[in-house]
Short mmCIF file of C-alpha atoms in Angstrom, two decimals:
data_model
loop_
_atom_site.label_atom_id
_atom_site.label_comp_id
_atom_site.label_asym_id
_atom_site.label_seq_id
_atom_site.Cartn_x
_atom_site.Cartn_y
_atom_site.Cartn_z
CA UNK G 1 153.84 -37.17 -35.05
CA UNK G 2 154.75 -35.74 -38.47
CA UNK G 3 157.97 -33.90 -39.31
CA UNK G 4 156.42 -30.43 -39.14
CA UNK G 5 155.00 -31.03 -35.65
CA UNK G 6 158.34 -32.37 -34.42
CA UNK G 7 160.23 -29.38 -35.80
CA UNK G 8 157.82 -26.91 -34.23
CA UNK G 9 158.19 -28.69 -30.87
CA UNK G 10 162.01 -28.53 -31.08
CA UNK G 11 161.87 -24.86 -32.05
CA UNK G 12 159.71 -24.04 -29.02
CA UNK G 13 162.15 -25.97 -26.83
CA UNK G 14 164.99 -23.90 -28.34
CA UNK G 15 163.16 -20.68 -27.44
CA UNK G 16 162.67 -21.84 -23.86
CA UNK G 17 166.16 -23.22 -23.20
CA UNK G 18 168.45 -21.16 -25.44
CA UNK G 19 166.64 -17.85 -25.82
CA UNK G 20 165.15 -17.81 -22.31
CA UNK G 21 161.79 -16.76 -23.76
CA UNK G 22 158.97 -16.18 -21.31
CA UNK G 23 156.07 -18.67 -21.04
CA UNK G 24 153.79 -16.01 -22.51
CA UNK G 25 156.06 -15.60 -25.56
CA UNK G 26 156.35 -19.35 -26.06
CA UNK G 27 152.57 -19.74 -25.83
CA UNK G 28 152.14 -17.05 -28.50
CA UNK G 29 154.64 -18.75 -30.82
CA UNK G 30 152.95 -22.12 -30.22
CA UNK G 31 149.54 -20.74 -31.07
CA UNK G 32 150.75 -19.01 -34.25
CA UNK G 33 152.81 -21.95 -35.48
CA UNK G 34 150.04 -24.45 -34.77
CA UNK G 35 147.69 -22.32 -36.86
CA UNK G 36 150.26 -22.18 -39.66
CA UNK G 37 150.81 -25.95 -39.46
CA UNK G 38 147.09 -26.61 -39.73
CA UNK G 39 146.91 -24.45 -42.85
CA UNK G 40 149.89 -26.21 -44.45
CA UNK G 41 148.35 -29.64 -43.82
CA UNK G 42 145.06 -28.52 -45.30
CA UNK G 43 146.87 -27.43 -48.47
CA UNK G 44 149.61 -30.06 -48.81
CA UNK G 45 148.37 -33.08 -46.86
CA UNK G 46 149.11 -34.58 -43.45
CA UNK G 47 152.60 -35.85 -44.34
CA UNK G 48 153.87 -32.45 -45.41
CA UNK G 49 157.55 -31.52 -45.04
CA UNK G 50 158.87 -28.02 -44.40
CA UNK G 51 161.04 -28.52 -47.48
CA UNK G 52 157.89 -28.31 -49.63
CA UNK G 53 156.85 -24.94 -48.17
CA UNK G 54 157.66 -22.11 -50.58
CA UNK G 55 156.91 -18.39 -50.69
CA UNK G 56 153.82 -19.01 -52.83
CA UNK G 57 152.27 -21.17 -50.12
CA UNK G 58 153.16 -18.53 -47.54
CA UNK G 59 151.44 -15.85 -49.62
CA UNK G 60 148.37 -18.06 -49.77
CA UNK G 61 148.57 -18.42 -45.98
CA UNK G 62 148.70 -14.64 -45.51
CA UNK G 63 145.79 -14.23 -47.90
CA UNK G 64 143.73 -16.62 -45.75
CA UNK G 65 144.54 -14.50 -42.69
CA UNK G 66 143.80 -11.22 -44.40
CA UNK G 67 140.54 -12.11 -46.14
CA UNK G 68 137.27 -13.66 -45.07
CA UNK G 69 137.05 -17.33 -44.18
CA UNK G 70 134.20 -18.42 -46.39
CA UNK G 71 133.67 -21.69 -44.56
CA UNK G 72 133.61 -20.28 -41.01
CA UNK G 73 132.36 -16.80 -41.96
CA UNK G 74 135.05 -15.16 -39.84
CA UNK G 75 136.61 -11.80 -40.64
CA UNK G 76 140.32 -11.57 -41.33
CA UNK G 77 142.90 -10.71 -38.71
CA UNK G 78 144.16 -7.21 -38.05
CA UNK G 79 147.42 -6.30 -39.80
CA UNK G 80 149.23 -6.26 -36.47
CA UNK G 81 148.15 -9.86 -35.80
CA UNK G 82 149.11 -10.94 -39.31
CA UNK G 83 152.51 -9.32 -38.85
CA UNK G 84 153.02 -11.19 -35.57
CA UNK G 85 152.05 -14.53 -37.13
CA UNK G 86 154.39 -13.93 -40.07
CA UNK G 87 157.19 -13.04 -37.65
CA UNK G 88 156.68 -16.37 -35.86
CA UNK G 89 156.81 -18.28 -39.15
CA UNK G 90 159.88 -16.32 -40.29
CA UNK G 91 161.67 -17.05 -37.00
CA UNK G 92 160.77 -20.75 -37.25
CA UNK G 93 162.15 -21.12 -40.76
CA UNK G 94 165.18 -19.02 -39.85
CA UNK G 95 165.94 -21.51 -37.09
CA UNK G 96 165.56 -24.40 -39.54
CA UNK G 97 168.14 -22.76 -41.81
CA UNK G 98 170.60 -22.04 -38.99
CA UNK G 99 170.38 -25.63 -37.75
CA UNK G 100 170.95 -27.07 -41.23
CA UNK G 101 167.47 -28.50 -41.66
CA UNK G 102 166.69 -26.17 -44.60
CA UNK G 103 168.81 -24.31 -47.12
CA UNK G 104 166.55 -21.30 -47.71
CA UNK G 105 164.07 -19.40 -45.56
CA UNK G 106 160.98 -18.97 -47.79
CA UNK G 107 159.53 -16.34 -45.43
CA UNK G 108 162.37 -13.90 -46.18
CA UNK G 109 160.69 -13.08 -49.49
CA UNK G 110 157.42 -12.10 -47.77
CA UNK G 111 156.98 -8.46 -46.78
CA UNK G 112 155.47 -7.71 -43.40
CA UNK G 113 152.08 -5.93 -43.71
CA UNK G 114 152.14 -2.29 -42.68
CA UNK G 115 150.51 -1.90 -39.30
CA UNK G 116 147.66 0.48 -38.64
CA UNK G 117 148.90 3.62 -36.91
CA UNK G 118 146.65 3.44 -33.89
CA UNK G 119 147.66 5.40 -30.81
CA UNK G 120 147.47 3.44 -27.56
CA UNK G 121 144.93 4.78 -25.11
CA UNK G 122 146.18 6.64 -22.04
CA UNK G 123 144.59 8.35 -19.06
CA UNK G 124 144.84 12.01 -18.19
CA UNK G 125 146.10 13.12 -14.79
CA UNK G 126 142.65 13.36 -13.16
CA UNK G 127 141.63 9.91 -14.43
CA UNK G 128 144.92 8.43 -13.22
CA UNK G 129 144.55 9.86 -9.73
CA UNK G 130 140.93 8.72 -9.50
CA UNK G 131 141.89 5.19 -10.56
CA UNK G 132 144.81 4.87 -8.14
CA UNK G 133 142.85 6.29 -5.19
CA UNK G 134 139.73 4.20 -5.89
CA UNK G 135 140.60 1.37 -3.43
CA UNK G 136 141.11 3.89 -0.63
CA UNK G 137 137.58 5.22 -1.23
CA UNK G 138 135.94 1.80 -1.41
CA UNK G 139 132.56 1.59 0.33
CA UNK G 140 133.44 -1.64 2.14
CA UNK G 141 136.67 -2.74 3.78
CA UNK G 142 138.38 -5.50 1.80
CA UNK G 143 141.59 -7.44 2.56
CA UNK G 144 143.00 -6.69 -0.90
CA UNK G 145 142.63 -2.90 -0.82
CA UNK G 146 146.21 -2.20 0.29
CA UNK G 147 147.55 -4.64 -2.30
CA UNK G 148 145.47 -3.13 -5.11
CA UNK G 149 146.61 0.38 -4.24
CA UNK G 150 150.25 -0.76 -4.22
CA UNK G 151 149.86 -2.45 -7.61
CA UNK G 152 148.17 0.57 -9.18
CA UNK G 153 150.78 2.94 -7.76
CA UNK G 154 153.70 0.79 -8.91
CA UNK G 155 152.37 0.29 -12.44
CA UNK G 156 151.95 4.03 -12.90
CA UNK G 157 155.09 4.99 -11.01
CA UNK G 158 157.47 2.72 -12.91
CA UNK G 159 155.73 1.79 -16.18
CA UNK G 160 156.09 -1.95 -15.64
CA UNK G 161 154.67 -4.63 -17.91
CA UNK G 162 152.13 -6.84 -16.18
CA UNK G 163 154.46 -9.85 -16.56
CA UNK G 164 157.24 -7.87 -14.90
CA UNK G 165 155.01 -6.91 -12.00
CA UNK G 166 153.72 -10.44 -11.36
CA UNK G 167 157.28 -11.80 -11.46
CA UNK G 168 158.61 -9.51 -8.72
CA UNK G 169 159.97 -10.95 -5.48
CA UNK G 170 160.36 -9.10 -2.18
CA UNK G 171 164.14 -8.89 -2.69
CA UNK G 172 163.65 -7.05 -6.00
CA UNK G 173 162.28 -3.99 -4.21
CA UNK G 174 164.82 -1.68 -2.58
CA UNK G 175 162.62 0.74 -0.64
CA UNK G 176 165.58 2.60 0.85
CA UNK G 177 167.01 3.40 -2.60
CA UNK G 178 163.59 3.83 -4.21
CA UNK G 179 164.35 1.26 -6.91
CA UNK G 180 162.94 -2.00 -8.21
CA UNK G 181 164.85 -4.66 -10.15
CA UNK G 182 162.81 -5.98 -13.07
CA UNK G 183 163.21 -8.99 -15.34
CA UNK G 184 162.03 -7.77 -18.73
CA UNK G 185 161.55 -9.46 -22.07
CA UNK G 186 164.21 -11.99 -22.97
CA UNK G 187 165.36 -12.13 -19.35
CA UNK G 188 166.91 -8.65 -19.61
CA UNK G 189 167.30 -7.07 -16.19
CA UNK G 190 166.88 -3.36 -15.53
CA UNK G 191 166.62 -1.08 -12.51
CA UNK G 192 163.62 1.26 -12.44
CA UNK G 193 162.94 4.13 -10.01
CA UNK G 194 159.87 3.93 -7.76
CA UNK G 195 158.10 7.14 -6.74
CA UNK G 196 157.44 8.16 -3.14
CA UNK G 197 153.67 7.56 -3.37
CA UNK G 198 154.25 4.04 -4.66
CA UNK G 199 156.87 3.36 -1.97
CA UNK G 200 154.44 4.44 0.73
CA UNK G 201 151.68 2.21 -0.69
CA UNK G 202 154.09 -0.73 -0.95
CA UNK G 203 155.23 -0.16 2.62
CA UNK G 204 151.67 -0.25 3.94
CA UNK G 205 150.89 -3.39 1.95
CA UNK G 206 154.03 -5.26 3.03
CA UNK G 207 153.58 -4.21 6.68
CA UNK G 208 150.38 -6.23 6.75
CA UNK G 209 152.15 -9.38 5.57
CA UNK G 210 154.62 -9.65 8.44
CA UNK G 211 158.09 -11.16 8.12
CA UNK G 212 158.83 -12.21 4.54
CA UNK G 213 161.58 -14.25 2.90
CA UNK G 214 163.61 -12.50 0.19
CA UNK G 215 162.34 -14.87 -2.49
CA UNK G 216 158.68 -14.49 -1.50
CA UNK G 217 156.41 -13.05 -4.21
CA UNK G 218 155.97 -9.30 -3.85
CA UNK G 219 152.27 -9.51 -4.68
CA UNK G 220 149.92 -12.33 -3.72
CA UNK G 221 146.61 -13.41 -5.18
CA UNK G 222 143.49 -14.10 -3.15
CA UNK G 223 144.55 -17.71 -2.49
CA UNK G 224 147.96 -16.80 -1.11
CA UNK G 225 150.04 -17.74 -4.18
CA UNK G 226 151.87 -15.37 -6.51
CA UNK G 227 149.41 -13.06 -8.25
CA UNK G 228 148.82 -13.84 -11.94
CA UNK G 229 148.16 -11.69 -15.00
CA UNK G 230 144.43 -12.36 -14.99
CA UNK G 231 144.05 -11.13 -11.41
CA UNK G 232 145.89 -7.89 -12.23
CA UNK G 233 143.73 -7.30 -15.31
CA UNK G 234 140.61 -7.97 -13.24
CA UNK G 235 141.49 -5.60 -10.38
CA UNK G 236 142.26 -2.79 -12.84
CA UNK G 237 139.01 -3.45 -14.69
CA UNK G 238 137.12 -3.31 -11.39
CA UNK G 239 138.63 -0.08 -10.11
CA UNK G 240 138.53 1.62 -13.53
CA UNK G 241 134.74 1.70 -13.25
CA UNK G 242 135.29 4.75 -11.06
CA UNK G 243 136.68 6.87 -13.90
CA UNK G 244 134.81 8.51 -16.74
CA UNK G 245 135.89 6.60 -19.84
CA UNK G 246 134.24 4.32 -22.35
CA UNK G 247 137.49 2.50 -23.16
CA UNK G 248 138.88 -0.58 -21.47
CA UNK G 249 141.66 0.13 -18.99
CA UNK G 250 144.42 -2.47 -18.68
CA UNK G 251 147.89 -2.73 -17.10
CA UNK G 252 149.32 -1.54 -20.41
CA UNK G 253 147.11 1.55 -20.20
CA UNK G 254 148.99 2.55 -17.05
CA UNK G 255 152.32 1.76 -18.71
CA UNK G 256 151.40 3.97 -21.64
CA UNK G 257 150.07 6.65 -19.29
CA UNK G 258 153.38 6.62 -17.42
CA UNK G 259 155.35 7.12 -20.65
CA UNK G 260 152.99 9.80 -21.96
CA UNK G 261 153.04 11.83 -18.75
CA UNK G 262 156.84 11.57 -18.57
CA UNK G 263 157.11 12.85 -22.12
CA UNK G 264 154.72 15.70 -21.46
CA UNK G 265 156.85 17.06 -18.63
CA UNK G 266 160.01 17.03 -20.71
CA UNK G 267 161.60 13.57 -20.38
CA UNK G 268 163.56 12.60 -23.49
CA UNK G 269 162.81 9.51 -25.54
CA UNK G 270 166.09 7.80 -24.67
CA UNK G 271 165.34 8.02 -20.96
CA UNK G 272 161.81 6.71 -21.46
CA UNK G 273 163.22 3.88 -23.60
CA UNK G 274 165.50 2.83 -20.73
CA UNK G 275 162.72 3.05 -18.16
CA UNK G 276 160.34 0.96 -20.27
CA UNK G 277 162.98 -1.61 -21.23
CA UNK G 278 162.53 -1.19 -24.98
CA UNK G 279 165.35 -2.67 -27.05
CA UNK G 280 164.65 -0.25 -29.91
CA UNK G 281 163.92 3.46 -29.82
CA UNK G 282 161.39 2.98 -32.63
CA UNK G 283 159.19 1.08 -30.18
CA UNK G 284 159.24 4.02 -27.78
CA UNK G 285 158.33 6.49 -30.49
CA UNK G 286 154.70 5.36 -30.45
CA UNK G 287 154.40 7.28 -27.18
CA UNK G 288 155.14 10.60 -28.85
CA UNK G 289 151.53 11.58 -29.49
CA UNK G 290 151.93 14.92 -27.73
CA UNK G 291 149.65 17.65 -29.04
CA UNK G 292 150.94 20.25 -31.44
CA UNK G 293 150.44 23.02 -28.89
CA UNK G 294 152.66 21.16 -26.44
CA UNK G 295 155.35 20.61 -29.07
CA UNK G 296 155.33 24.29 -29.99
CA UNK G 297 155.54 25.26 -26.33
CA UNK G 298 158.57 23.01 -25.79
CA UNK G 299 160.18 24.34 -28.97
CA UNK G 300 159.70 27.97 -27.98
CA UNK G 301 161.22 27.35 -24.56
CA UNK G 302 164.12 25.18 -25.68
CA UNK G 303 165.33 26.31 -29.12
CA UNK G 304 167.93 29.11 -28.95
CA UNK G 305 166.81 30.79 -32.15
CA UNK G 306 163.18 30.71 -31.04
CA UNK G 307 164.09 32.48 -27.78
CA UNK G 308 166.21 35.01 -29.67
CA UNK G 309 163.29 35.87 -31.96
CA UNK G 310 160.98 36.32 -28.97
CA UNK G 311 163.45 38.68 -27.31
CA UNK G 312 163.80 40.76 -30.46
CA UNK G 313 160.04 40.99 -30.78
CA UNK G 314 159.83 42.13 -27.20
CA UNK G 315 162.46 44.82 -27.74
CA UNK G 316 160.70 46.11 -30.84
CA UNK G 317 157.47 46.55 -28.92
#
């Protein structure tokens, strides 16, 4: 095992033990850093040291991600993916500097590519209702219908990430208070409200499972173990066939729909940030794609000078 491979392995161990990173995050870092390591070896040989990596080699690496791979005839990555890969490399070299294995982080000189401003897809109210009620209108009785309804209701009611939903235990749900305790990114805990429709669906689902230990998984897969991400994606894909849309619907679609609908009825960004568990308000701002008509309506109702002008116009007529 060469030096670069050993250092990557120790960095991933640091993320798991010291930063309490989720398995999904660690897997993403491993994939990105393994790809970077393969590129470095192809350019500098199999016995390469991180001390020989400079900003020029990193620029060459980014160019390989951004352009066309002439050998494999594969198109370059999206700017968002390139930015994520660069962030992994920057974090890796930053750790090497902090632990005294390097003196300078060569990735600090590399600018992150500007991401495309693409608005995440969300459902309208009618589509959301149709999706959530789809299991109840299923043609055939299925043992997972109550569970699927509860999952759909909870995702929309509370804006959870799929990893947060699959990690829930029975004890995390306080039905009397209408709250759920969630372990978010980086192990950060937050308390999120649960709406009455979701509470009712959860109650019906849990009633069919009998007596449960506090540490039992809140949602089970078909084989009786804790439900996984793939199963949640699959059940949403299956039930979303009932709505009129050409776009793929995922757990994040419901999270984004939750945030969008909250914003449209007047919730402020800070509140939505807390509910979603975003560490930065800038992350929440991507949900502010409210139409101009809606913004003008809110302005006219809320701004004192706007109301004063309306009153004067009314008096003059």
